[in-house]
Structure formats: C-alpha cells, structure tokens
Coordinates of C-alpha atoms in Angstrom, one line a residue:
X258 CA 109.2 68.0 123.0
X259 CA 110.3 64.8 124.3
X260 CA 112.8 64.1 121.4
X261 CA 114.9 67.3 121.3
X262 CA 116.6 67.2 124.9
X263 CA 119.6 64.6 124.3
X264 CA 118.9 64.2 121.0
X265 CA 122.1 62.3 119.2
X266 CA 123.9 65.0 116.4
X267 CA 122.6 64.3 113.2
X268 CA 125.3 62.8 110.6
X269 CA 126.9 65.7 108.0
X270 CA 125.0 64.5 105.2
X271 CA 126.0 65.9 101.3
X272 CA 123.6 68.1 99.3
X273 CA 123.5 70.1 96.1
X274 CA 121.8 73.1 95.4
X275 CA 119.4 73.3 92.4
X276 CA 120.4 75.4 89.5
X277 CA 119.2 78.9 89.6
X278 CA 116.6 80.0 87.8
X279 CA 117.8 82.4 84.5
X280 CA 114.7 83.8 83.7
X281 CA 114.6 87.6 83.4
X282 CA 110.9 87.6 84.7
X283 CA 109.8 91.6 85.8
X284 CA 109.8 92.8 90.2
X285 CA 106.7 90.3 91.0
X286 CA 107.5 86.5 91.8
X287 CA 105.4 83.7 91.4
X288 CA 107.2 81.0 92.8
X289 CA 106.8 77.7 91.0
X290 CA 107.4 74.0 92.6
X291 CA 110.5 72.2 91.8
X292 CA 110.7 69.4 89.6
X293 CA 113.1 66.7 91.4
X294 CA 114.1 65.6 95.1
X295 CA 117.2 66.0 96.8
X296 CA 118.9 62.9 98.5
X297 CA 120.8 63.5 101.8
X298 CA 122.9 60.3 102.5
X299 CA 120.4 58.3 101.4
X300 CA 117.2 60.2 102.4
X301 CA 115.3 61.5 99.9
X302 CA 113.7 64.9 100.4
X303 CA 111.2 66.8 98.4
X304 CA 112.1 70.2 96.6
X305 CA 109.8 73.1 97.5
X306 CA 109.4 75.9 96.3
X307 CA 112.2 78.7 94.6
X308 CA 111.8 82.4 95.4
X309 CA 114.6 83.8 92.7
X310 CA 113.9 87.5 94.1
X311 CA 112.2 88.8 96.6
X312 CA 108.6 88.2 97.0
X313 CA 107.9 92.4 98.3
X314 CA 110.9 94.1 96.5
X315 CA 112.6 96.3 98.9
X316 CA 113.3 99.5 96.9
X317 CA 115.3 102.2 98.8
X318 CA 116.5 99.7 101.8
X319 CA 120.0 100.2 101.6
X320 CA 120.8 100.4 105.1
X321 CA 124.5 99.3 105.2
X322 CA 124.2 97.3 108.6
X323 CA 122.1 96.0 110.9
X324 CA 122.2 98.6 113.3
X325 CA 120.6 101.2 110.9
X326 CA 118.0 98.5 110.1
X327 CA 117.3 98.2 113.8
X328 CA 117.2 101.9 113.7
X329 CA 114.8 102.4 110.7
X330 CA 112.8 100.2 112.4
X331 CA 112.2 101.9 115.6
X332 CA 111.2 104.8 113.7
X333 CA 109.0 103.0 111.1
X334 CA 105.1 104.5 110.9
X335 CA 104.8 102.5 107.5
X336 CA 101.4 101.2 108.5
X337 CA 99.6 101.3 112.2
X338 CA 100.7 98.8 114.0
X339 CA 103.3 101.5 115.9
X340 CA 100.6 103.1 117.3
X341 CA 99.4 99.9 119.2
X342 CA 102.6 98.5 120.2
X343 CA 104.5 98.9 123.3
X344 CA 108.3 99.0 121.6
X345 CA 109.5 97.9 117.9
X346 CA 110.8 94.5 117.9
X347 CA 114.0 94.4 115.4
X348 CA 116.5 90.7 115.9
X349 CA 119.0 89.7 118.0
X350 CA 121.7 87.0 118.0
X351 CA 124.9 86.6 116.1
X352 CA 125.2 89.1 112.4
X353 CA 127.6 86.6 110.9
X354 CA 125.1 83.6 111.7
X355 CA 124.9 80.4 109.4
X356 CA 121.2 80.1 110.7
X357 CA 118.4 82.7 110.4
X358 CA 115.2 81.4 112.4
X359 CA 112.2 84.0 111.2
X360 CA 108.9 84.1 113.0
X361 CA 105.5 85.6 112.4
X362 CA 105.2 88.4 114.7
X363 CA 105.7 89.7 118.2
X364 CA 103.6 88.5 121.0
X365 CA 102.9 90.7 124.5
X366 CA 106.2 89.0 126.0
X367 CA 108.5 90.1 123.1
X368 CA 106.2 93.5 123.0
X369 CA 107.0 94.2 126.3
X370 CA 111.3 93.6 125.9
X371 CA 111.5 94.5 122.6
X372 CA 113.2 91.3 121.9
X373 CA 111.7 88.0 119.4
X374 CA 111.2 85.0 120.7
X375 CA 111.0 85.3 124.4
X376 CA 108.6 83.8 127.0
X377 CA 107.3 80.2 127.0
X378 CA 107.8 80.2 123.0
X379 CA 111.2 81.3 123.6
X380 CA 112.0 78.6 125.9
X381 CA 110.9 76.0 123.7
X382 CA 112.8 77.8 120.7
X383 CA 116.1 77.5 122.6
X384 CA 115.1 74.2 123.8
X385 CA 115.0 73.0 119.9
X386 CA 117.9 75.1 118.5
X387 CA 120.0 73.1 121.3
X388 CA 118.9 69.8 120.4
X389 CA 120.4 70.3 116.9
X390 CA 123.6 72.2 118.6
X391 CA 122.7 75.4 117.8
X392 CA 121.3 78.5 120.5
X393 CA 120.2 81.6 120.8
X394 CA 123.8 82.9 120.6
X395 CA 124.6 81.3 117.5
X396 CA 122.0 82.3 115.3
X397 CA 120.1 85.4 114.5
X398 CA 116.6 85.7 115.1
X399 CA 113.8 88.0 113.6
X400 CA 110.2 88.1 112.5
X401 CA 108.3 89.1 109.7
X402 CA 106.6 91.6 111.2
X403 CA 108.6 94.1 113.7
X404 CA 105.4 95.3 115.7
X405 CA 102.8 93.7 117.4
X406 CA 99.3 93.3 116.0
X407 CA 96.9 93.9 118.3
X408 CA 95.8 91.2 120.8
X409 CA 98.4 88.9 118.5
X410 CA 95.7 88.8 115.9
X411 CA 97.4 87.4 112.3
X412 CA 99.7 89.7 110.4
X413 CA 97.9 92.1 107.8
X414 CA 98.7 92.1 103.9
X415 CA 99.7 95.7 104.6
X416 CA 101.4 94.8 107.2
X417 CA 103.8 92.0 105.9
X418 CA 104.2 94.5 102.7
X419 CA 105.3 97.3 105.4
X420 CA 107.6 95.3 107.2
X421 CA 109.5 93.7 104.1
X422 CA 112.2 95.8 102.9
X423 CA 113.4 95.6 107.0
X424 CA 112.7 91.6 106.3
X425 CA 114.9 91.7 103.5
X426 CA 117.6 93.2 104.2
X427 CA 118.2 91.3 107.3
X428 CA 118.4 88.4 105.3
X429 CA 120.6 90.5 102.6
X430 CA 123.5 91.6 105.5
X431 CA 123.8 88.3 107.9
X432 CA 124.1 86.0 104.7
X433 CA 123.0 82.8 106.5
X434 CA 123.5 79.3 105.0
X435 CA 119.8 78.0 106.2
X436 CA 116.6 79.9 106.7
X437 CA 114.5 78.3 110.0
X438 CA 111.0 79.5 109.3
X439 CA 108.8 79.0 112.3
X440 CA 105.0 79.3 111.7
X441 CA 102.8 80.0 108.4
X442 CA 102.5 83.4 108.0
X443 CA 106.6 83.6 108.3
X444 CA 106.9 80.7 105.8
X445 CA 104.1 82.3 103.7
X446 CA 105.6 85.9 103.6
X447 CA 108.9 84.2 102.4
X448 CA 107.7 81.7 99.9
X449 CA 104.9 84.1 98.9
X450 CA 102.4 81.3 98.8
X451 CA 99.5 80.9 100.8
X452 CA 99.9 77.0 101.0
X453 CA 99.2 76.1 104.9
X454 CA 102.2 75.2 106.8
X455 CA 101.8 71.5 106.9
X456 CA 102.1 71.6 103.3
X457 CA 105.1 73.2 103.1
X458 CA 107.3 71.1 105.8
X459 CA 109.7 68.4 105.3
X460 CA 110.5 70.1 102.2
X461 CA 113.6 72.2 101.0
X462 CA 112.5 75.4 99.5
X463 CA 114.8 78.1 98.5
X464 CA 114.8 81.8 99.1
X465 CA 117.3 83.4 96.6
X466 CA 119.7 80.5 96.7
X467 CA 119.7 80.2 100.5
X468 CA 118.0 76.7 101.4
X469 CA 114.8 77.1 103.5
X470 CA 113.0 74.6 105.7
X471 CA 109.3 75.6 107.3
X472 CA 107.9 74.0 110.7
X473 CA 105.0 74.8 112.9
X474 CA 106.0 77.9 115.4
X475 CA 106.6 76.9 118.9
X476 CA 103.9 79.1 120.1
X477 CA 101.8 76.7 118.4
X478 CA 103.4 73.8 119.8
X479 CA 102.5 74.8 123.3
X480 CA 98.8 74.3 122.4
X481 CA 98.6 71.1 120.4
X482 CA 101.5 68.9 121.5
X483 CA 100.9 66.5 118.5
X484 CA 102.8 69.0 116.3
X485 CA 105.9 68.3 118.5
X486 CA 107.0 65.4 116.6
X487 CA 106.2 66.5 113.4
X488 CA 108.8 70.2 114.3
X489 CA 111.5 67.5 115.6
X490 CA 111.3 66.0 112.2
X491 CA 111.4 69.4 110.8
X492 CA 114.6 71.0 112.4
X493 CA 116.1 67.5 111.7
X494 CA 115.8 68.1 108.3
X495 CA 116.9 71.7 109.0
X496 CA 120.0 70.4 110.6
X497 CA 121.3 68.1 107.6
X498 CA 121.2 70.5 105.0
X499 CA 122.7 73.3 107.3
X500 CA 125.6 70.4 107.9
X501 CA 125.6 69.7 103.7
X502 CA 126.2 73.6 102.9
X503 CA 128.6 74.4 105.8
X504 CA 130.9 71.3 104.4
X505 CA 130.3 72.4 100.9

C-alpha cells in the first residue's frame, strides 16, 4: 500500500453524532439508511447505516470481563466449527482501546497461534494501523467468528449467530470510540445488511452510538492490489472521525 508508510497525520477534524433513534421497536433490527451527511472540516461524508441494538441479541452473555469471554470462548461447542479448528481464536490488544478493528474469521495462520490477524494479513493490518498512528498495541482486535471454517470457506449464518453474544460483549466491555470493520462478512454481521462491501465504505454507519467505518480486509488486499487505494481512503476516513470523538 504505497500510501500508508509515511503518510502525513490527518488534521482533528469536528463531528457530531446523529440523534439516536427512540423507537421502542421489539429484539430484531432492521437497520434503515440515514437521511443526511456529516461534514468533517469541510468534507462531506455520507451517513450509513444505524444499528440501535444489536443485530443477534446476546441473551445470557454477561461475562463481567474480557477474560471470561476469552474463556467462554475456548469452551464454546455452539455450532461445529470447534471440531475442525486447531485452537479458539478470542482478541488481543489493549481492553480500554479507542479503536476496535473486527474481521471475518480466523485463517490457518491465526488457527495455528490462536491469535487474529497474524501472517501476511497481519502485516499489512499493522502496516495500515501505523500509517494513521495507531498499532497493534493500541487497539483491540477480534473477529466475528472465533473458529476457523474449514479451508477458510465464508462464515455460516449459524455460525455468525453462534459467535455473537462473544461478538457483542467484546464490543459491550472495551467501549471503543470507532469500530474498524475489515472485510464484508465482519461489516455485514455488524450492520446486519447483506449490502457488499464496496457499498458500504466511505460511509459512517453506527453500531449502537459507536461510529463505524467498513473497508475491504487486508487479506483481500493481498490479492487485488487495486483495492489498496480505495482501504487508504477508508482508514483515512476512519482516522477523522476517531480524531472528531476523542476531541469531543
């Protein structure tokens, strides 16, 4: 990604976050598109989509840190994906994070360690947290699903249903300011859309208040390198709102 190493820091731009929706709607969610745009210094960005509540209620996930979600997961025979995989795959990185950077699911590499995000896809994922100053260390880092599917085939209804209450309550402890959505099933399983995931970039959506921004996953980017600029436009976006809410 020829843009992201040396990249100049992005100026703290100012943003306000769209009224809440007050409807007193039942468990399911059907997000709906916001009318309006949002302008950061000047730039004006599109409004997304809204999740008010969660998209896969998590009833009885109540763990009280994320240790015991780590736990719960490494014990989890919700649907069959534990049989296949090597080792659970839970998040790492920093609990009291401003950024939460979700993927899809783990691949052989993170199988293997037990650890998201590692590998070639890794490298490039540090490589575009640190052209908008962030790292590894800084933010915490998860996927929707927790196991591997089989030969890395695309997460399972079931599945995402499965690994959801762990999803959610990861979100629910570290309390980040931004969500960093990387790839379509992790911006899907959020959004609870099936929109594709060039549809759903350079957008701000919102996940119970906490802004969102979806970009291609860099496992993706390693096999079509014309999606590179488009992700550097992406986490650049990503990186001015972040700036707007931690300044607000």
């Amino acid at each position: 990604m020829r843009n992201l190493k040396g990249a100049s820091p992005t100026p703290k731009p100012s943003v306000a976050v769209p009224p809440a929706d007050t409807g007193t709607g039942g468990p399911s969610i059907t997000p709906q598109r916001s009318a309006g745009i949002l302008r950061i210094d000047g730039i004006v960005v599109p409004l997304g989509l809204r999740v008010d509540r969660p998209t896969v209620l998590a009833a009885g996930a109540d763990w009280a840190s994320l240790s015991e979600v780590t736990a719960a997961i490494s014990v989890c025979t919700a649907c069959e994906l534990f049989k296949t995989a090597t080792r659970p795959v839970p998040g790492v990185g920093n609990p009291d994070a401003d950024v939460m950077v979700v993927g899809e699911a783990p691949g052989e590499k993170e199988d293997l360690r037990g650890e998201p995000f590692v590998g070639p896809a890794g490298e490039l994922l540090n490589k575009i947290l640190g052209a908008i100053q962030l790292s590894r260390e800084t933010v915490y880092i998860c996927n929707v699903l927790k196991h591997r599917p089989p030969g890395n085939r695309n997460p399972m209804p079931d599945e995402v249903r499965a690994c959801a209450p762990f999803l959610q309550r990861q979100i629910d402890l570290v309390q980040p300011k931004m969500i960093l959505a990387f790839g379509t099933f992790a911006a899907q399983s959020l959004l609870g859309t099936k929109l594709a995931i060039g549809k759903l970039r350079q957008q701000i959506h919102w996940y119970q208040g906490i802004p969102l921004v979806a970009t291609y996953h860099p496992a993706a980017l390693l096999r079509n390198e014309s999606w590179k600029r488009p992700t550097w436009e992406d986490v650049k976006l990503a990186r001015r709102v972040l700036d707007a809410t931690i300044r607000t």
